[in-house]
PDB file of C-alpha atoms in Angstrom:
ATOM      1  CA  MET Q   1      -9.813 -21.707  43.473  1.00 97.00           C
ATOM      2  CA  ILE Q   2      -7.709 -24.850  43.599  1.00 98.00           C
ATOM      3  CA  ILE Q   3      -3.958 -25.063  44.001  1.00 98.00           C
ATOM      4  CA  TRP Q   4      -3.058 -28.509  42.665  1.00 98.00           C
ATOM      5  CA  LEU Q   5       0.369 -29.802  43.652  1.00 98.00           C
ATOM      6  CA  ASN Q   6       1.427 -32.497  41.215  1.00 97.00           C
ATOM      7  CA  GLY Q   7       4.712 -34.306  40.721  1.00 93.00           C
ATOM      8  CA  THR Q   8       6.142 -37.667  41.557  1.00 85.00           C
ATOM      9  CA  PHE Q   9       6.348 -39.326  44.934  1.00 79.00           C
ATOM     10  CA  GLY Q  10       9.012 -37.684  47.072  1.00 80.00           C
ATOM     11  CA  ALA Q  11       8.918 -34.304  45.335  1.00 87.00           C
ATOM     12  CA  GLY Q  12       7.441 -32.662  48.455  1.00 91.00           C
ATOM     13  CA  LYS Q  13       3.750 -32.258  47.632  1.00 94.00           C
ATOM     14  CA  THR Q  14       2.337 -33.134  51.047  1.00 93.00           C
ATOM     15  CA  SER Q  15       5.009 -31.224  52.968  1.00 94.00           C
ATOM     16  CA  THR Q  16       4.539 -28.194  50.740  1.00 97.00           C
ATOM     17  CA  ALA Q  17       0.742 -28.367  51.079  1.00 98.00           C
ATOM     18  CA  LYS Q  18       1.030 -28.258  54.882  1.00 97.00           C
ATOM     19  CA  GLU Q  19       3.256 -25.172  54.654  1.00 98.00           C
ATOM     20  CA  LEU Q  20       1.121 -23.523  51.959  1.00 97.00           C
ATOM     21  CA  VAL Q  21      -2.280 -23.583  53.665  1.00 97.00           C
ATOM     22  CA  PRO Q  22      -1.390 -20.938  56.303  1.00 96.00           C
ATOM     23  CA  LEU Q  23       0.107 -18.666  53.618  1.00 96.00           C
ATOM     24  CA  VAL Q  24      -2.965 -18.418  51.380  1.00 96.00           C
ATOM     25  CA  PRO Q  25      -6.046 -16.650  52.749  1.00 95.00           C
ATOM     26  CA  ASP Q  26      -8.995 -19.004  53.329  1.00 95.00           C
ATOM     27  CA  ALA Q  27      -7.014 -22.050  52.175  1.00 97.00           C
ATOM     28  CA  ARG Q  28      -7.821 -25.597  53.231  1.00 97.00           C
ATOM     29  CA  HIS Q  29      -5.991 -28.851  52.619  1.00 98.00           C
ATOM     30  CA  PHE Q  30      -7.960 -31.468  50.657  1.00 98.00           C
ATOM     31  CA  ASP Q  31      -6.253 -34.745  49.780  1.00 97.00           C
ATOM     32  CA  PRO Q  32      -7.793 -36.425  46.690  1.00 97.00           C
ATOM     33  CA  GLU Q  33      -6.154 -39.668  47.775  1.00 94.00           C
ATOM     34  CA  LYS Q  34      -8.827 -39.954  50.475  1.00 96.00           C
ATOM     35  CA  VAL Q  35     -11.428 -40.245  47.710  1.00 97.00           C
ATOM     36  CA  GLY Q  36      -9.471 -43.204  46.363  1.00 94.00           C
ATOM     37  CA  GLU Q  37      -9.236 -44.726  49.825  1.00 93.00           C
ATOM     38  CA  MET Q  38     -12.996 -44.408  50.151  1.00 95.00           C
ATOM     39  CA  LEU Q  39     -13.495 -46.250  46.871  1.00 95.00           C
ATOM     40  CA  THR Q  40     -11.240 -49.102  47.980  1.00 92.00           C
ATOM     41  CA  THR Q  41     -13.866 -49.946  50.624  1.00 94.00           C
ATOM     42  CA  VAL Q  42     -16.418 -50.796  47.921  1.00 94.00           C
ATOM     43  CA  SER Q  43     -16.645 -54.554  47.488  1.00 93.00           C
ATOM     44  CA  ASP Q  44     -15.888 -56.097  44.121  1.00 91.00           C
ATOM     45  CA  MET Q  45     -14.292 -53.028  42.556  1.00 89.00           C
ATOM     46  CA  PRO Q  46     -12.262 -54.023  39.499  1.00 91.00           C
ATOM     47  CA  ARG Q  47      -8.606 -54.639  40.337  1.00 88.00           C
ATOM     48  CA  LEU Q  48      -6.848 -52.049  38.188  1.00 85.00           C
ATOM     49  CA  GLY Q  49      -3.694 -51.504  40.227  1.00 80.00           C
ATOM     50  CA  ASP Q  50      -4.363 -47.856  41.102  1.00 87.00           C
ATOM     51  CA  PHE Q  51      -7.567 -46.147  42.195  1.00 92.00           C
ATOM     52  CA  GLN Q  52      -6.932 -43.371  39.656  1.00 93.00           C
ATOM     53  CA  HIS Q  53      -7.833 -45.883  36.929  1.00 94.00           C
ATOM     54  CA  TRP Q  54     -11.379 -45.999  38.287  1.00 95.00           C
ATOM     55  CA  PRO Q  55     -13.431 -43.355  36.425  1.00 95.00           C
ATOM     56  CA  PRO Q  56     -15.491 -42.667  39.580  1.00 96.00           C
ATOM     57  CA  TRP Q  57     -12.319 -41.476  41.359  1.00 97.00           C
ATOM     58  CA  ARG Q  58     -11.707 -38.717  38.832  1.00 97.00           C
ATOM     59  CA  ARG Q  59     -15.352 -37.624  38.787  1.00 97.00           C
ATOM     60  CA  LEU Q  60     -15.670 -37.773  42.570  1.00 98.00           C
ATOM     61  CA  VAL Q  61     -12.520 -35.672  43.045  1.00 98.00           C
ATOM     62  CA  VAL Q  62     -14.077 -32.976  40.867  1.00 98.00           C
ATOM     63  CA  GLU Q  63     -17.457 -33.257  42.581  1.00 98.00           C
ATOM     64  CA  ALA Q  64     -15.977 -33.280  46.090  1.00 98.00           C
ATOM     65  CA  ALA Q  65     -13.854 -30.217  45.341  1.00 98.00           C
ATOM     66  CA  ALA Q  66     -16.832 -28.365  43.848  1.00 98.00           C
ATOM     67  CA  GLN Q  67     -19.060 -29.272  46.792  1.00 98.00           C
ATOM     68  CA  LEU Q  68     -16.412 -28.268  49.338  1.00 97.00           C
ATOM     69  CA  LEU Q  69     -15.828 -24.920  47.665  1.00 98.00           C
ATOM     70  CA  ASP Q  70     -19.582 -24.289  47.476  1.00 97.00           C
ATOM     71  CA  TYR Q  71     -19.876 -25.102  51.163  1.00 97.00           C
ATOM     72  CA  VAL Q  72     -16.815 -23.433  52.716  1.00 96.00           C
ATOM     73  CA  GLY Q  73     -15.495 -21.198  49.926  1.00 96.00           C
ATOM     74  CA  GLY Q  74     -11.890 -20.118  49.752  1.00 96.00           C
ATOM     75  CA  VAL Q  75      -9.077 -22.148  48.279  1.00 97.00           C
ATOM     76  CA  LEU Q  76      -8.384 -25.874  48.241  1.00 98.00           C
ATOM     77  CA  VAL Q  77      -4.768 -27.009  48.294  1.00 98.00           C
ATOM     78  CA  MET Q  78      -4.764 -30.452  46.687  1.00 98.00           C
ATOM     79  CA  PRO Q  79      -1.543 -32.500  46.636  1.00 98.00           C
ATOM     80  CA  GLN Q  80      -1.931 -35.462  44.297  1.00 96.00           C
ATOM     81  CA  THR Q  81       0.262 -37.167  41.749  1.00 94.00           C
ATOM     82  CA  VAL Q  82      -1.543 -37.537  38.423  1.00 96.00           C
ATOM     83  CA  LEU Q  83       0.787 -38.961  35.768  1.00 94.00           C
ATOM     84  CA  ILE Q  84      -1.710 -39.942  33.074  1.00 95.00           C
ATOM     85  CA  GLU Q  85      -2.421 -36.966  30.862  1.00 97.00           C
ATOM     86  CA  ASP Q  86      -5.960 -38.022  29.961  1.00 98.00           C
ATOM     87  CA  TYR Q  87      -6.811 -38.303  33.668  1.00 98.00           C
ATOM     88  CA  TRP Q  88      -5.436 -34.832  34.323  1.00 98.00           C
ATOM     89  CA  LYS Q  89      -7.394 -33.416  31.377  1.00 98.00           C
ATOM     90  CA  GLU Q  90     -10.575 -35.044  32.684  1.00 98.00           C
ATOM     91  CA  ILE Q  91     -10.066 -33.574  36.168  1.00 98.00           C
ATOM     92  CA  ARG Q  92      -9.017 -30.153  34.893  1.00 98.00           C
ATOM     93  CA  GLY Q  93     -11.929 -30.080  32.444  1.00 98.00           C
ATOM     94  CA  GLY Q  94     -14.414 -31.047  35.143  1.00 98.00           C
ATOM     95  CA  LEU Q  95     -13.113 -28.302  37.427  1.00 98.00           C
ATOM     96  CA  ARG Q  96     -13.229 -25.792  34.565  1.00 97.00           C
ATOM     97  CA  ASP Q  97     -16.799 -26.811  33.744  1.00 97.00           C
ATOM     98  CA  ALA Q  98     -17.654 -26.254  37.429  1.00 97.00           C
ATOM     99  CA  GLY Q  99     -16.224 -22.734  37.140  1.00 97.00           C
ATOM    100  CA  ILE Q 100     -13.287 -23.438  39.453  1.00 97.00           C
ATOM    101  CA  PRO Q 101      -9.949 -21.835  38.562  1.00 97.00           C
ATOM    102  CA  VAL Q 102      -6.964 -24.163  38.982  1.00 97.00           C
ATOM    103  CA  HIS Q 103      -3.339 -23.252  39.594  1.00 98.00           C
ATOM    104  CA  HIS Q 104      -1.371 -26.376  38.677  1.00 98.00           C
ATOM    105  CA  PHE Q 105       2.153 -26.728  40.050  1.00 98.00           C
ATOM    106  CA  VAL Q 106       4.502 -29.589  39.268  1.00 98.00           C
ATOM    107  CA  LEU Q 107       6.993 -30.163  42.057  1.00 97.00           C
ATOM    108  CA  HIS Q 108      10.140 -31.599  40.545  1.00 94.00           C
ATOM    109  CA  THR Q 109      13.526 -32.758  41.789  1.00 90.00           C
ATOM    110  CA  ASP Q 110      16.473 -34.697  40.435  1.00 87.00           C
ATOM    111  CA  HIS Q 111      16.468 -38.509  40.421  1.00 82.00           C
ATOM    112  CA  ASP Q 112      19.046 -38.987  43.197  1.00 86.00           C
ATOM    113  CA  THR Q 113      17.194 -36.661  45.561  1.00 85.00           C
ATOM    114  CA  LEU Q 114      13.905 -38.430  44.777  1.00 80.00           C
ATOM    115  CA  ALA Q 115      15.435 -41.834  45.439  1.00 79.00           C
ATOM    116  CA  ARG Q 116      16.886 -40.666  48.756  1.00 81.00           C
ATOM    117  CA  ARG Q 117      13.558 -39.138  49.863  1.00 78.00           C
ATOM    118  CA  ILE Q 118      11.521 -42.159  48.781  1.00 79.00           C
ATOM    119  CA  MET Q 119      13.781 -44.726  50.414  1.00 75.00           C
ATOM    120  CA  GLY Q 120      13.645 -42.713  53.638  1.00 71.00           C
ATOM    121  CA  ASP Q 121       9.840 -42.974  53.699  1.00 68.00           C
ATOM    122  CA  PRO Q 122       8.913 -46.682  54.067  1.00 65.00           C
ATOM    123  CA  PRO Q 123       6.867 -48.873  53.925  1.00 66.00           C
ATOM    124  CA  ILE Q 124       5.761 -48.284  50.307  1.00 65.00           C
ATOM    125  CA  SER Q 125       9.081 -47.008  49.023  1.00 72.00           C
ATOM    126  CA  GLN Q 126       9.559 -49.720  46.373  1.00 74.00           C
ATOM    127  CA  TRP Q 127       6.157 -48.968  44.810  1.00 69.00           C
ATOM    128  CA  ARG Q 128       7.140 -45.303  44.637  1.00 75.00           C
ATOM    129  CA  MET Q 129      10.552 -46.127  43.156  1.00 74.00           C
ATOM    130  CA  ASP Q 130       8.880 -48.294  40.517  1.00 79.00           C
ATOM    131  CA  HIS Q 131       6.832 -45.269  39.392  1.00 75.00           C
ATOM    132  CA  LEU Q 132       9.788 -42.965  38.722  1.00 81.00           C
ATOM    133  CA  PRO Q 133      10.067 -44.035  35.051  1.00 84.00           C
ATOM    134  CA  VAL Q 134       6.363 -43.234  34.591  1.00 86.00           C
ATOM    135  CA  TYR Q 135       6.995 -39.773  36.037  1.00 88.00           C
ATOM    136  CA  ARG Q 136       9.966 -39.204  33.702  1.00 89.00           C
ATOM    137  CA  GLU Q 137       7.758 -40.122  30.734  1.00 93.00           C
ATOM    138  CA  ALA Q 138       4.958 -37.829  31.950  1.00 94.00           C
ATOM    139  CA  PHE Q 139       7.206 -34.851  32.680  1.00 95.00           C
ATOM    140  CA  SER Q 140       6.949 -33.416  29.143  1.00 95.00           C
ATOM    141  CA  TRP Q 141       3.169 -33.014  29.343  1.00 97.00           C
ATOM    142  CA  LEU Q 142       3.274 -32.098  33.044  1.00 96.00           C
ATOM    143  CA  SER Q 143       5.669 -29.242  32.325  1.00 96.00           C
ATOM    144  CA  ARG Q 144       3.272 -27.930  29.650  1.00 96.00           C
ATOM    145  CA  GLU Q 145       0.231 -28.239  31.921  1.00 96.00           C
ATOM    146  CA  GLY Q 146       1.684 -26.823  35.127  1.00 97.00           C
ATOM    147  CA  LYS Q 147       4.251 -24.433  36.509  1.00 97.00           C
ATOM    148  CA  VAL Q 148       7.366 -26.435  37.372  1.00 97.00           C
ATOM    149  CA  VAL Q 149       8.922 -25.792  40.781  1.00 97.00           C
ATOM    150  CA  ASP Q 150      12.342 -27.354  41.370  1.00 94.00           C
ATOM    151  CA  THR Q 151      12.372 -28.642  44.956  1.00 93.00           C
ATOM    152  CA  THR Q 152      15.809 -30.267  44.837  1.00 92.00           C
ATOM    153  CA  HIS Q 153      17.584 -27.855  47.180  1.00 91.00           C
ATOM    154  CA  ILE Q 154      14.638 -25.923  48.580  1.00 93.00           C
ATOM    155  CA  PRO Q 155      12.777 -26.750  51.794  1.00 94.00           C
ATOM    156  CA  PRO Q 156       8.971 -27.097  51.614  1.00 96.00           C
ATOM    157  CA  VAL Q 157       8.389 -23.817  53.478  1.00 97.00           C
ATOM    158  CA  GLU Q 158      10.249 -21.906  50.765  1.00 97.00           C
ATOM    159  CA  VAL Q 159       8.490 -23.818  47.976  1.00 97.00           C
ATOM    160  CA  ALA Q 160       5.189 -22.898  49.651  1.00 97.00           C
ATOM    161  CA  ARG Q 161       6.190 -19.230  49.864  1.00 96.00           C
ATOM    162  CA  SER Q 162       7.014 -19.223  46.160  1.00 96.00           C
ATOM    163  CA  ILE Q 163       3.676 -20.776  45.233  1.00 97.00           C
ATOM    164  CA  ALA Q 164       1.797 -18.422  47.563  1.00 97.00           C
ATOM    165  CA  ALA Q 165       3.425 -15.463  45.828  1.00 95.00           C
ATOM    166  CA  VAL Q 166       2.200 -16.730  42.449  1.00 95.00           C
ATOM    167  CA  VAL Q 167      -1.397 -17.260  43.612  1.00 95.00           C
ATOM    168  CA  GLY Q 168      -1.654 -14.126  45.736  1.00 87.00           C
ATOM    169  CA  GLY Q 169      -0.689 -15.242  49.222  1.00 67.00           C
ATOM    170  CA  MET Q 170       2.398 -14.261  51.208  1.00 62.00           C
ATOM    171  CA  PRO Q 171       5.447 -13.158  49.227  1.00 51.00           C
ATOM    172  CA  PRO Q 172       8.475 -15.465  49.233  1.00 47.00           C
ATOM    173  CA  ARG Q 173      11.485 -14.642  51.424  1.00 47.00           C
ATOM    174  CA  SER Q 174      13.921 -15.819  48.777  1.00 44.00           C
ATOM    175  CA  SER Q 175      14.047 -17.160  45.251  1.00 41.00           C
ATOM    176  CA  THR Q 176      12.907 -20.778  45.165  1.00 42.00           C
ATOM    177  CA  GLY Q 177      13.336 -21.999  41.651  1.00 46.00           C
ATOM    178  CA  CYS Q 178       9.895 -21.563  40.106  1.00 51.00           C
ATOM    179  CA  ALA Q 179      10.540 -22.145  36.411  1.00 46.00           C
TER     180      ALA Q 179
END
C-alpha cells in the first residue's frame, strides 16, 4: 500500500510523513523527489524546468515503489507535490497496474498560512511562492482525486494521526479536519 501525501509546498507533507511512519504498521518513508534528483545527474537531459516533466521520472517512481514493496513489503509513505493531473493519472495508473493500493491525501491550507510557511523555509522560497497559483488551479482535480486534509491550524502530528486512522493505523487523539 502507498500513502501519497500531495498538496502544495508548505502544506506540511514532509513533516506529516515523518510523524505518520511510526503510526502505521510496517510503514517506510520514500521520497519520490530523490528519483528526480537522481535523474538530474544524467548529462544532457532536456531542460524542462521540473524533473516531473521527464517521463522517466513518473515511470521510475512507479517502478521504484513497486520494487521496494516487493522487497520490504508494508506501506510506503510518499510525500510529493504533483500538480499536473495527467502526471498524477499516469502515476496512479502505473501503481494500480502493479496491484498497489494508493491512499491519496491532499494536504491543504489557506494562502496566508502557506506564504508564512514558505517564506520561513529558504532558500527556495520564491520558487515555491511562484507555484501557488498552479496549486490553486489544480485544487479542483486534486480534491476529486484525494482526500483533502486542512492543515491550517493543525500540527503535523495530529494530521498524521488523522491519516493513520483512515488507513488503519493509530486512531487520532482529536478531530483534525479531514474533509
